[in-house]
mmCIF file of C-alpha atoms and ligand atoms in Angstrom:
data_model
loop_
_atom_site.group_PDB
_atom_site.id
_atom_site.type_symbol
_atom_site.label_atom_id
_atom_site.label_comp_id
_atom_site.label_asym_id
_atom_site.label_seq_id
_atom_site.Cartn_x
_atom_site.Cartn_y
_atom_site.Cartn_z
ATOM 1 C CA MET V 1 27.682 6.144 -14.354
ATOM 2 C CA CYS V 2 27.510 9.871 -14.984
ATOM 3 C CA LEU V 3 29.821 12.690 -15.941
ATOM 4 C CA PRO V 4 33.164 11.133 -15.277
ATOM 5 C CA SER V 5 35.094 14.401 -15.430
ATOM 6 C CA PRO V 6 37.604 14.496 -12.568
ATOM 7 C CA LYS V 7 36.394 17.802 -11.100
ATOM 8 C CA SER V 8 32.809 16.742 -10.790
ATOM 9 C CA GLN V 9 33.923 13.587 -9.048
ATOM 10 C CA GLU V 10 36.100 15.676 -6.780
ATOM 11 C CA SER V 11 33.120 17.754 -5.914
ATOM 12 C CA ALA V 12 31.299 14.539 -5.016
ATOM 13 C CA GLY V 13 32.979 14.755 -1.642
ATOM 14 C CA ASN V 14 32.018 18.391 -1.205
ATOM 15 C CA GLU V 15 28.901 18.789 0.881
ATOM 16 C CA LYS V 16 28.111 22.154 -0.677
ATOM 17 C CA ASP V 17 27.827 20.678 -4.126
ATOM 18 C CA ILE V 18 26.423 17.307 -3.330
ATOM 19 C CA SER V 19 23.659 15.923 -1.234
ATOM 20 C CA LEU V 20 22.904 12.272 -0.870
ATOM 21 C CA ALA V 21 19.376 11.063 -1.207
ATOM 22 C CA ASP V 22 17.794 9.589 1.933
ATOM 23 C CA ASP V 23 18.486 6.357 0.210
ATOM 24 C CA PRO V 24 20.874 3.892 1.755
ATOM 25 C CA GLN V 25 22.015 2.953 -1.762
ATOM 26 C CA GLN V 26 23.596 6.370 -2.121
ATOM 27 C CA VAL V 27 23.077 7.907 -5.514
ATOM 28 C CA GLU V 28 25.428 10.708 -6.495
ATOM 29 C CA ILE V 29 23.804 14.076 -6.988
ATOM 30 C CA PHE V 30 25.584 16.900 -8.776
ATOM 31 C CA SER V 31 25.188 20.645 -8.576
ATOM 32 C CA PHE V 32 24.309 21.974 -12.025
ATOM 33 C CA PHE V 33 26.639 24.912 -11.387
ATOM 34 C CA ALA V 34 29.685 22.771 -10.604
ATOM 35 C CA LEU V 35 29.550 20.471 -13.617
ATOM 36 C CA GLU V 36 32.696 20.136 -15.675
ATOM 37 C CA GLU V 37 32.773 20.205 -19.453
ATOM 38 C CA ASN V 38 31.942 16.862 -21.041
ATOM 39 C CA PRO V 39 32.678 16.654 -24.775
ATOM 40 C CA GLN V 40 31.482 13.058 -25.084
ATOM 41 C CA ILE V 41 27.753 13.733 -24.809
ATOM 42 C CA GLU V 42 25.803 14.692 -27.945
ATOM 43 C CA ASN V 43 22.200 13.845 -27.055
ATOM 44 C CA ILE V 44 20.375 14.556 -23.819
ATOM 45 C CA ALA V 45 16.929 13.716 -22.510
ATOM 46 C CA ILE V 46 15.813 16.012 -19.697
ATOM 47 C CA GLY V 47 12.981 15.442 -17.249
ATOM 48 C CA VAL V 48 11.881 14.359 -13.797
ATOM 49 C CA PHE V 49 10.820 11.006 -15.294
ATOM 50 C CA ASP V 50 9.002 9.955 -12.123
ATOM 51 C CA GLY V 51 7.930 6.360 -12.591
ATOM 52 C CA LEU V 52 9.850 5.852 -15.833
ATOM 53 C CA HIS V 53 6.522 4.827 -17.331
ATOM 54 C CA LEU V 54 5.873 3.697 -20.906
ATOM 55 C CA GLY V 55 5.758 7.322 -22.116
ATOM 56 C CA HIS V 56 9.144 8.012 -20.521
ATOM 57 C CA GLN V 57 10.464 4.798 -22.042
ATOM 58 C CA LYS V 58 9.530 6.171 -25.498
ATOM 59 C CA ILE V 59 11.629 9.244 -24.736
ATOM 60 C CA LEU V 60 14.563 7.004 -23.796
ATOM 61 C CA GLU V 61 14.132 4.961 -26.992
ATOM 62 C CA ARG V 62 14.106 8.148 -29.043
ATOM 63 C CA LEU V 63 17.230 9.352 -27.240
ATOM 64 C CA LEU V 64 19.094 6.112 -27.921
ATOM 65 C CA SER V 65 18.038 6.231 -31.588
ATOM 66 C CA LEU V 66 20.036 9.448 -32.025
ATOM 67 C CA GLY V 67 23.496 8.036 -31.437
ATOM 68 C CA THR V 68 25.604 5.524 -29.581
ATOM 69 C CA ALA V 69 24.780 4.864 -25.930
ATOM 70 C CA GLU V 70 28.122 6.518 -25.118
ATOM 71 C CA SER V 71 26.894 9.775 -26.660
ATOM 72 C CA CYS V 72 23.553 9.835 -24.820
ATOM 73 C CA LEU V 73 22.793 11.131 -21.357
ATOM 74 C CA VAL V 74 19.675 11.393 -19.206
ATOM 75 C CA LEU V 75 19.551 14.500 -17.052
ATOM 76 C CA SER V 76 17.123 14.186 -14.179
ATOM 77 C CA PHE V 77 16.738 15.765 -10.760
ATOM 78 C CA ASP V 78 17.225 14.617 -7.191
ATOM 79 C CA ARG V 79 13.654 15.602 -6.299
ATOM 80 C CA HIS V 80 10.471 16.827 -7.905
ATOM 81 C CA PRO V 81 10.925 20.549 -8.668
ATOM 82 C CA LEU V 82 7.681 21.228 -6.776
ATOM 83 C CA ALA V 83 9.424 20.042 -3.601
ATOM 84 C CA VAL V 84 11.394 23.311 -3.832
ATOM 85 C CA ILE V 85 8.870 25.553 -5.603
ATOM 86 C CA SER V 86 5.775 24.642 -3.616
ATOM 87 C CA PRO V 87 6.503 21.802 -1.153
ATOM 88 C CA GLU V 88 2.871 21.298 -0.136
ATOM 89 C CA GLN V 89 2.004 20.522 -3.754
ATOM 90 C CA ALA V 90 4.935 18.163 -4.347
ATOM 91 C CA PRO V 91 3.680 14.712 -5.321
ATOM 92 C CA PRO V 92 5.049 11.590 -3.632
ATOM 93 C CA SER V 93 7.562 9.768 -5.809
ATOM 94 C CA LEU V 94 6.808 6.618 -7.732
ATOM 95 C CA LEU V 95 10.481 5.661 -7.646
ATOM 96 C CA SER V 96 13.341 6.136 -5.231
ATOM 97 C CA LEU V 97 16.464 7.609 -6.824
ATOM 98 C CA SER V 98 18.281 4.292 -6.722
ATOM 99 C CA GLN V 99 15.325 2.544 -8.390
ATOM 100 C CA LYS V 100 15.331 5.250 -11.067
ATOM 101 C CA LYS V 101 19.051 4.847 -11.611
ATOM 102 C CA ASN V 102 18.861 1.054 -11.861
ATOM 103 C CA LEU V 103 15.883 1.195 -14.241
ATOM 104 C CA LEU V 104 17.577 3.748 -16.493
ATOM 105 C CA HIS V 105 20.535 1.392 -16.782
ATOM 106 C CA LEU V 106 18.139 -1.457 -17.510
ATOM 107 C CA TYR V 107 16.567 0.610 -20.312
ATOM 108 C CA GLY V 108 20.007 1.012 -21.903
ATOM 109 C CA ILE V 109 21.085 4.410 -20.567
ATOM 110 C CA LYS V 110 24.789 4.474 -19.757
ATOM 111 C CA HIS V 111 25.146 8.071 -18.641
ATOM 112 C CA ILE V 112 22.819 9.354 -15.955
ATOM 113 C CA LEU V 113 23.130 12.713 -14.313
ATOM 114 C CA PHE V 114 21.077 13.554 -11.226
ATOM 115 C CA VAL V 115 21.124 17.298 -10.699
ATOM 116 C CA GLN V 116 20.293 18.851 -7.369
ATOM 117 C CA PHE V 117 17.092 20.850 -7.723
ATOM 118 C CA ASP V 118 17.693 23.655 -5.223
ATOM 119 C CA GLN V 119 16.733 27.329 -4.873
ATOM 120 C CA ARG V 120 19.643 28.384 -7.087
ATOM 121 C CA LEU V 121 18.575 26.134 -9.940
ATOM 122 C CA ARG V 122 14.977 27.185 -9.441
ATOM 123 C CA GLN V 123 15.995 30.843 -9.873
ATOM 124 C CA LEU V 124 17.938 30.142 -13.069
ATOM 125 C CA ARG V 125 16.141 31.497 -16.118
ATOM 126 C CA ALA V 126 15.578 29.341 -19.180
ATOM 127 C CA GLU V 127 18.115 31.141 -21.393
ATOM 128 C CA PRO V 128 21.157 30.820 -19.075
ATOM 129 C CA PHE V 129 20.116 27.232 -18.318
ATOM 130 C CA LEU V 130 20.449 26.404 -22.009
ATOM 131 C CA ILE V 131 23.665 28.352 -22.432
ATOM 132 C CA THR V 132 25.204 26.615 -19.417
ATOM 133 C CA LEU V 133 24.030 23.248 -20.728
ATOM 134 C CA LYS V 134 25.731 23.937 -24.049
ATOM 135 C CA LYS V 135 28.928 24.962 -22.218
ATOM 136 C CA ILE V 136 28.931 21.743 -20.197
ATOM 137 C CA PHE V 137 28.171 19.660 -23.284
ATOM 138 C CA PRO V 138 29.885 21.530 -26.146
ATOM 139 C CA ARG V 139 29.041 18.803 -28.665
ATOM 140 C CA LEU V 140 25.360 18.745 -27.750
ATOM 141 C CA ARG V 141 23.240 18.205 -30.874
ATOM 142 C CA ALA V 142 19.818 17.171 -29.608
ATOM 143 C CA ILE V 143 17.606 17.607 -26.563
ATOM 144 C CA VAL V 144 14.837 15.038 -26.236
ATOM 145 C CA VAL V 145 11.831 15.985 -24.131
ATOM 146 C CA GLY V 146 8.155 15.265 -23.653
ATOM 147 C CA GLU V 147 5.589 17.715 -25.047
ATOM 148 C CA ASP V 148 4.831 19.278 -21.668
ATOM 149 C CA PHE V 149 8.481 19.824 -20.671
ATOM 150 C CA ARG V 150 9.032 23.093 -18.785
ATOM 151 C CA PHE V 151 12.212 24.569 -17.441
ATOM 152 C CA GLY V 152 13.728 27.797 -16.111
ATOM 153 C CA LEU V 153 12.379 30.314 -13.611
ATOM 154 C CA ASN V 154 8.569 30.212 -13.432
ATOM 155 C CA ALA V 155 8.636 27.428 -16.023
ATOM 156 C CA GLU V 156 9.240 30.064 -18.731
ATOM 157 C CA GLY V 157 11.066 27.585 -20.974
ATOM 158 C CA ASN V 158 9.074 25.093 -23.006
ATOM 159 C CA VAL V 159 9.234 23.251 -26.311
ATOM 160 C CA ALA V 160 8.527 26.422 -28.337
ATOM 161 C CA PHE V 161 11.313 28.226 -26.454
ATOM 162 C CA LEU V 162 13.741 25.400 -27.279
ATOM 163 C CA LYS V 163 12.706 25.376 -30.931
ATOM 164 C CA GLU V 164 13.271 29.138 -31.271
ATOM 165 C CA ARG V 165 16.859 28.659 -30.127
ATOM 166 C CA GLU V 166 17.666 25.633 -32.276
ATOM 167 C CA ARG V 167 19.658 27.634 -34.832
ATOM 168 C CA ASN V 168 21.570 29.835 -32.444
ATOM 169 C CA LEU V 169 22.557 26.998 -30.172
ATOM 170 C CA ARG V 170 22.838 24.447 -32.964
ATOM 171 C CA VAL V 171 20.834 22.043 -30.847
ATOM 172 C CA GLN V 172 17.818 20.242 -32.263
ATOM 173 C CA THR V 173 14.717 19.765 -30.105
ATOM 174 C CA VAL V 174 13.200 16.314 -30.350
ATOM 175 C CA VAL V 175 9.678 16.266 -28.919
ATOM 176 C CA VAL V 176 8.101 12.957 -28.011
ATOM 177 C CA PRO V 177 4.283 13.067 -27.886
ATOM 178 C CA PRO V 178 2.448 11.475 -24.956
ATOM 179 C CA LEU V 179 1.512 7.831 -25.246
ATOM 180 C CA ILE V 180 -2.199 7.062 -25.033
ATOM 181 C CA ARG V 181 -3.422 4.045 -23.062
ATOM 182 C CA TYR V 182 -7.128 3.317 -22.639
ATOM 183 C CA GLY V 183 -8.121 6.706 -24.030
ATOM 184 C CA GLU V 184 -5.893 8.908 -21.875
ATOM 185 C CA PRO V 185 -2.266 10.009 -21.982
ATOM 186 C CA ILE V 186 0.090 8.129 -19.698
ATOM 187 C CA SER V 187 1.426 10.419 -16.993
ATOM 188 C CA SER V 188 2.987 10.112 -13.561
ATOM 189 C CA THR V 189 -0.096 11.871 -12.152
ATOM 190 C CA ARG V 190 -2.414 9.250 -13.659
ATOM 191 C CA ILE V 191 -0.284 6.470 -12.184
ATOM 192 C CA ARG V 192 -0.270 8.089 -8.723
ATOM 193 C CA LYS V 193 -4.053 8.394 -8.920
ATOM 194 C CA ALA V 194 -4.380 4.700 -9.809
ATOM 195 C CA ILE V 195 -2.216 3.702 -6.821
ATOM 196 C CA VAL V 196 -4.223 5.910 -4.465
ATOM 197 C CA GLN V 197 -7.358 4.159 -5.776
ATOM 198 C CA ARG V 198 -5.663 0.793 -5.136
ATOM 199 C CA ASN V 199 -5.726 0.125 -8.865
ATOM 200 C CA ILE V 200 -2.197 -1.259 -8.850
ATOM 201 C CA TRP V 201 -3.023 -3.244 -11.970
ATOM 202 C CA LEU V 202 -3.615 -0.055 -13.992
ATOM 203 C CA ALA V 203 -0.532 1.605 -12.475
ATOM 204 C CA SER V 204 1.564 -1.384 -13.553
ATOM 205 C CA GLU V 205 0.014 -1.374 -17.049
ATOM 206 C CA LEU V 206 0.995 2.265 -17.494
ATOM 207 C CA LEU V 207 4.461 1.695 -16.070
ATOM 208 C CA GLY V 208 5.081 -1.222 -18.394
ATOM 209 C CA ARG V 209 6.186 -3.293 -15.404
ATOM 210 C CA SER V 210 4.873 -4.160 -11.987
ATOM 211 C CA TYR V 211 4.764 -1.314 -9.456
ATOM 212 C CA ARG V 212 7.467 -2.119 -6.891
ATOM 213 C CA ILE V 213 7.823 -0.905 -3.349
ATOM 214 C CA GLU V 214 11.269 -1.223 -1.833
ATOM 215 C CA GLY V 215 12.334 -0.899 1.770
ATOM 216 C CA TYR V 216 14.687 -2.208 4.403
ATOM 217 C CA VAL V 217 13.674 -4.556 7.222
ATOM 218 C CA ALA V 218 13.635 -2.999 10.692
ATOM 219 C CA ALA V 219 12.949 -4.684 14.017
ATOM 220 C CA GLY V 220 9.427 -4.474 15.454
ATOM 221 C CA ARG V 221 8.110 -5.715 18.788
ATOM 222 C CA GLY V 222 8.397 -9.416 18.111
ATOM 223 C CA ALA V 223 4.629 -9.978 18.321
ATOM 224 C CA GLY V 224 4.458 -11.499 14.838
ATOM 225 C CA LYS V 225 6.434 -14.579 15.792
ATOM 226 C CA GLU V 226 4.167 -14.979 18.818
ATOM 227 C CA ILE V 227 1.086 -15.426 16.652
ATOM 228 C CA GLY V 228 2.963 -17.588 14.165
ATOM 229 C CA PHE V 229 3.263 -15.030 11.394
ATOM 230 C CA PRO V 230 6.556 -13.153 11.646
ATOM 231 C CA THR V 231 6.424 -9.972 9.605
ATOM 232 C CA ALA V 232 9.298 -8.025 8.153
ATOM 233 C CA ASN V 233 8.641 -4.351 8.969
ATOM 234 C CA LEU V 234 9.775 -2.094 6.141
ATOM 235 C CA GLU V 235 11.359 1.322 6.610
ATOM 236 C CA GLY V 236 13.212 3.786 4.387
ATOM 237 C CA ILE V 237 10.458 3.667 1.766
ATOM 238 C CA ALA V 238 10.854 6.675 -0.534
ATOM 239 C CA GLN V 239 7.789 6.056 -2.679
ATOM 240 C CA LEU V 240 4.039 6.419 -2.866
ATOM 241 C CA LEU V 241 2.220 3.620 -1.022
ATOM 242 C CA PRO V 242 -1.334 2.513 -1.718
ATOM 243 C CA PRO V 243 -3.880 3.247 1.038
ATOM 244 C CA PRO V 244 -3.696 1.209 4.259
ATOM 245 C CA GLY V 245 -5.037 -2.326 4.050
ATOM 246 C CA VAL V 246 -4.077 -5.971 3.716
ATOM 247 C CA TYR V 247 -2.480 -6.962 0.414
ATOM 248 C CA GLY V 248 -1.251 -10.126 -1.265
ATOM 249 C CA CYS V 249 2.065 -9.644 -3.062
ATOM 250 C CA GLN V 250 5.254 -11.157 -4.323
ATOM 251 C CA VAL V 251 8.485 -10.355 -2.572
ATOM 252 C CA GLU V 252 11.936 -10.283 -4.091
ATOM 253 C CA TYR V 253 14.732 -10.923 -1.636
ATOM 254 C CA LYS V 254 18.299 -11.488 -2.810
ATOM 255 C CA ASN V 255 17.226 -12.619 -6.287
ATOM 256 C CA GLU V 256 14.658 -15.052 -4.896
ATOM 257 C CA ILE V 257 10.928 -14.549 -5.176
ATOM 258 C CA PHE V 258 8.368 -15.447 -2.501
ATOM 259 C CA PHE V 259 4.638 -15.044 -2.177
ATOM 260 C CA GLY V 260 3.697 -12.790 0.690
ATOM 261 C CA VAL V 261 0.866 -11.183 2.629
ATOM 262 C CA ALA V 262 1.386 -7.603 3.679
ATOM 263 C CA ASN V 263 -0.356 -5.279 6.073
ATOM 264 C CA TYR V 264 -0.046 -1.523 5.727
ATOM 265 C CA GLY V 265 -1.682 -0.256 8.862
ATOM 266 C CA ARG V 266 -1.651 0.771 12.500
ATOM 267 C CA ARG V 267 -2.269 -2.706 13.951
ATOM 268 C CA PRO V 268 -5.220 -1.681 16.138
ATOM 269 C CA THR V 269 -5.467 -5.212 17.575
ATOM 270 C CA VAL V 270 -2.094 -4.974 19.284
ATOM 271 C CA GLN V 271 -1.668 -1.250 19.929
ATOM 272 C CA GLU V 272 -3.634 1.988 20.287
ATOM 273 C CA GLY V 273 -2.879 4.837 17.883
ATOM 274 C CA GLY V 274 0.161 3.157 16.371
ATOM 275 C CA GLU V 275 2.119 4.543 13.442
ATOM 276 C CA LEU V 276 1.407 3.403 9.909
ATOM 277 C CA VAL V 277 3.751 0.499 9.163
ATOM 278 C CA LEU V 278 4.177 -1.661 6.067
ATOM 279 C CA GLU V 279 4.970 -5.226 7.084
ATOM 280 C CA VAL V 280 5.095 -8.418 5.097
ATOM 281 C CA HIS V 281 4.988 -12.111 5.967
ATOM 282 C CA LEU V 282 6.834 -14.245 3.408
ATOM 283 C CA LEU V 283 5.296 -17.641 2.680
ATOM 284 C CA ASN V 284 7.634 -20.624 2.901
ATOM 285 C CA PHE V 285 10.481 -18.615 4.324
ATOM 286 C CA SER V 286 12.307 -18.711 7.612
ATOM 287 C CA GLY V 287 15.424 -16.789 8.498
ATOM 288 C CA ASN V 288 16.611 -13.432 9.675
ATOM 289 C CA LEU V 289 15.756 -10.467 7.462
ATOM 290 C CA TYR V 290 16.792 -7.564 9.678
ATOM 291 C CA GLY V 291 18.572 -4.870 7.663
ATOM 292 C CA GLU V 292 17.840 -6.622 4.368
ATOM 293 C CA LYS V 293 16.286 -5.014 1.311
ATOM 294 C CA LEU V 294 12.906 -6.340 0.156
ATOM 295 C CA SER V 295 11.038 -5.439 -3.006
ATOM 296 C CA LEU V 296 7.250 -5.960 -3.102
ATOM 297 C CA PHE V 297 5.466 -6.308 -6.438
ATOM 298 C CA ASN V 298 2.270 -7.726 -7.985
ATOM 299 C CA ILE V 299 0.475 -6.083 -5.097
ATOM 300 C CA GLN V 300 -3.170 -7.087 -4.794
ATOM 301 C CA PHE V 301 -5.665 -5.580 -2.329
ATOM 302 C CA LEU V 302 -7.308 -8.200 -0.107
ATOM 303 C CA ARG V 303 -9.223 -6.361 2.614
ATOM 304 C CA GLU V 304 -9.271 -3.424 5.037
ATOM 305 C CA GLU V 305 -7.356 -3.665 8.303
ATOM 306 C CA LYS V 306 -9.603 -4.432 11.306
ATOM 307 C CA LYS V 307 -9.427 -4.375 15.098
ATOM 308 C CA PHE V 308 -9.820 -7.922 16.400
ATOM 309 C CA LEU V 309 -10.887 -8.713 19.944
ATOM 310 C CA SER V 310 -8.162 -11.315 20.416
ATOM 311 C CA LEU V 311 -4.895 -12.464 18.856
ATOM 312 C CA PRO V 312 -6.309 -15.916 17.916
ATOM 313 C CA GLU V 313 -8.999 -14.123 15.856
ATOM 314 C CA LEU V 314 -6.315 -12.058 14.101
ATOM 315 C CA LYS V 315 -4.331 -15.226 13.519
ATOM 316 C CA SER V 316 -7.248 -17.065 11.902
ATOM 317 C CA GLN V 317 -7.960 -14.000 9.715
ATOM 318 C CA ILE V 318 -4.308 -13.956 8.539
ATOM 319 C CA GLU V 319 -4.690 -17.663 7.635
ATOM 320 C CA LYS V 320 -7.689 -16.668 5.480
ATOM 321 C CA ASP V 321 -5.683 -13.794 3.970
ATOM 322 C CA ILE V 322 -2.958 -16.250 2.978
ATOM 323 C CA GLN V 323 -5.572 -18.541 1.434
ATOM 324 C CA LYS V 324 -7.046 -15.646 -0.544
ATOM 325 C CA ALA V 325 -3.593 -14.533 -1.720
ATOM 326 C CA LYS V 326 -2.787 -18.077 -2.816
ATOM 327 C CA GLU V 327 -6.076 -18.344 -4.703
ATOM 328 C CA PHE V 328 -5.212 -15.101 -6.458
ATOM 329 C CA PHE V 329 -1.638 -16.008 -7.357
ATOM 330 C CA MET V 330 -1.510 -19.757 -7.742
ATOM 331 C CA PRO V 331 -3.688 -20.204 -10.850
ATOM 332 C CA LYS V 332 -1.407 -17.748 -12.617
ATOM 333 C CA PHE V 333 1.740 -19.620 -11.781
ATOM 334 C CA PHE V 334 0.913 -23.315 -11.682
HETATM 335 C C1 FMN R 1 -1.608 -10.446 6.391
HETATM 336 C C2 FMN R 1 -1.665 -9.616 7.635
HETATM 337 C C3 FMN R 1 -2.859 -9.052 8.005
HETATM 338 C C4 FMN R 1 -2.947 -8.283 9.148
HETATM 339 N N1 FMN R 1 -4.154 -7.751 9.510
HETATM 340 C C5 FMN R 1 -4.260 -7.037 10.645
HETATM 341 C C6 FMN R 1 -5.531 -6.510 11.047
HETATM 342 O O1 FMN R 1 -6.532 -6.629 10.351
HETATM 343 N N2 FMN R 1 -5.577 -5.830 12.206
HETATM 344 C C7 FMN R 1 -4.474 -5.636 13.003
HETATM 345 O O2 FMN R 1 -4.595 -5.026 14.047
HETATM 346 N N3 FMN R 1 -3.249 -6.090 12.625
HETATM 347 C C8 FMN R 1 -3.116 -6.795 11.477
HETATM 348 N N4 FMN R 1 -1.896 -7.279 11.095
HETATM 349 C C9 FMN R 1 -0.704 -6.861 11.851
HETATM 350 C C10 FMN R 1 -0.358 -7.735 13.020
HETATM 351 O O3 FMN R 1 -1.035 -7.227 14.132
HETATM 352 C C11 FMN R 1 1.154 -7.632 13.231
HETATM 353 O O4 FMN R 1 1.785 -8.243 12.143
HETATM 354 C C12 FMN R 1 1.620 -8.251 14.476
HETATM 355 O O5 FMN R 1 1.099 -7.547 15.558
HETATM 356 C C13 FMN R 1 3.140 -8.269 14.547
HETATM 357 O O6 FMN R 1 3.689 -7.022 14.772
HETATM 358 P P1 FMN R 1 5.245 -6.829 14.867
HETATM 359 O O7 FMN R 1 5.823 -7.039 13.514
HETATM 360 O O8 FMN R 1 5.463 -5.414 15.340
HETATM 361 O O9 FMN R 1 5.740 -7.814 15.842
HETATM 362 C C14 FMN R 1 -1.781 -8.061 9.950
HETATM 363 C C15 FMN R 1 -0.578 -8.621 9.557
HETATM 364 C C16 FMN R 1 -0.498 -9.393 8.414
HETATM 365 C C17 FMN R 1 0.809 -9.983 8.007
HETATM 366 N N1 ADP R 2 8.411 -15.883 6.791
HETATM 367 C C1 ADP R 2 8.867 -14.731 7.301
HETATM 368 N N2 ADP R 2 8.365 -13.544 6.881
HETATM 369 C C2 ADP R 2 8.821 -12.391 7.398
HETATM 370 N N3 ADP R 2 9.794 -12.318 8.327
HETATM 371 C C3 ADP R 2 10.345 -13.470 8.778
HETATM 372 C C4 ADP R 2 9.895 -14.712 8.287
HETATM 373 N N4 ADP R 2 10.607 -15.683 8.907
HETATM 374 C C5 ADP R 2 11.449 -15.069 9.743
HETATM 375 N N5 ADP R 2 11.318 -13.737 9.684
HETATM 376 C C6 ADP R 2 12.109 -12.799 10.515
HETATM 377 O O1 ADP R 2 11.288 -12.427 11.608
HETATM 378 C C7 ADP R 2 11.215 -11.001 11.709
HETATM 379 C C8 ADP R 2 9.832 -10.581 12.133
HETATM 380 O O2 ADP R 2 9.401 -11.244 13.294
HETATM 381 P P1 ADP R 2 8.340 -10.555 14.220
HETATM 382 O O3 ADP R 2 8.049 -11.466 15.365
HETATM 383 O O4 ADP R 2 7.201 -10.085 13.410
HETATM 384 O O5 ADP R 2 9.205 -9.429 14.821
HETATM 385 P P2 ADP R 2 9.319 -7.887 14.567
HETATM 386 O O6 ADP R 2 8.443 -7.333 15.583
HETATM 387 O O7 ADP R 2 10.764 -7.595 14.771
HETATM 388 O O8 ADP R 2 8.877 -7.585 13.183
HETATM 389 C C9 ADP R 2 11.540 -10.484 10.348
HETATM 390 O O9 ADP R 2 12.093 -9.195 10.368
HETATM 391 C C10 ADP R 2 12.526 -11.530 9.830
HETATM 392 O O10 ADP R 2 13.832 -11.181 10.259
#
């Protein structure tokens, strides 16, 4: 995975150095200040890379073009820097850390380093950040970044700053320009906006894959089975969700794919002032899903959630929702 130097792995057990994401699939997070020297790495891409969209994928391609996969590393952070700098402005994530890790591997990255973005790292100025980076990776030859990359206290470091230090540090700066799709640059912000507007199709286009929402099945009140549509209630979701509503989707569960109908809402028909819950009924499935991981994708808005006067009315509406979802999906698959 990342930095296999014995000390940094030792520090993996040290709570001061390491925090674990609120992700049951624990991803290791390293303190930048406790990293051991790693002479293997020659090329590094640095960034938050939220979404790992097509623009980010270009950066990864460029990185891998510079040397062997063994010599390349992606340095990312355990959270969006704004979560520390200005929490109220921090955007919701498009990917959980474990999704990001798995996708990076899928895109050919062997070495991934998640650095804890804390107050100490925030206070670090751009110059010592670079010097420390060069100490950790003494054979570093190239840093690959996007055009708008910023780093160091008050975002004082940028591409120009890196370029000025190329000679001194003997590290080349490789800048990857933004990728344009439908007249605008691809960015995590644009993708978040599309999801908030329920334009999951556009979000997926810009990601270069379907937007996926992953969570773990928790127990509810058992009312779903009563009306004939058991729903797996998802918790532990560490990503941006589209606005509340009823959606058709596909559901991956243990390498199998099902069609599903999902409701992200407060269930006004069965309770007053309930919490927002994402729940999904899998078509042609029966079994126990409690504690299992589900991944929802090809998410398609069907309608707004409504308060029904009786459960039979809700039931007949869900039958219509299933019909609508089938009409949407089936022609594409059969
Ligand atoms: C496709 C679908 C559509 C739904 N639409 C609504 C709705 O419009 N209004 C509502 O109050 N609940 C809606 N629900 C939520 C049900 O009320 C809920 O699944 C049921 O009460 C079971 O809850 P439980 O999982 O806590 O047992 C919907 C559920 C599904 C699967
Ligand atoms: N087709 C299905 N789709 C979703 N969950 C199902 C399905 N068949 C069985 N289940 C199981 O039933 C549970 C949901 O039943 P439900 O009556 O809605 O209870 P709960 O209130 O616990 O969500 C799921 O968590 C899962 O374990």
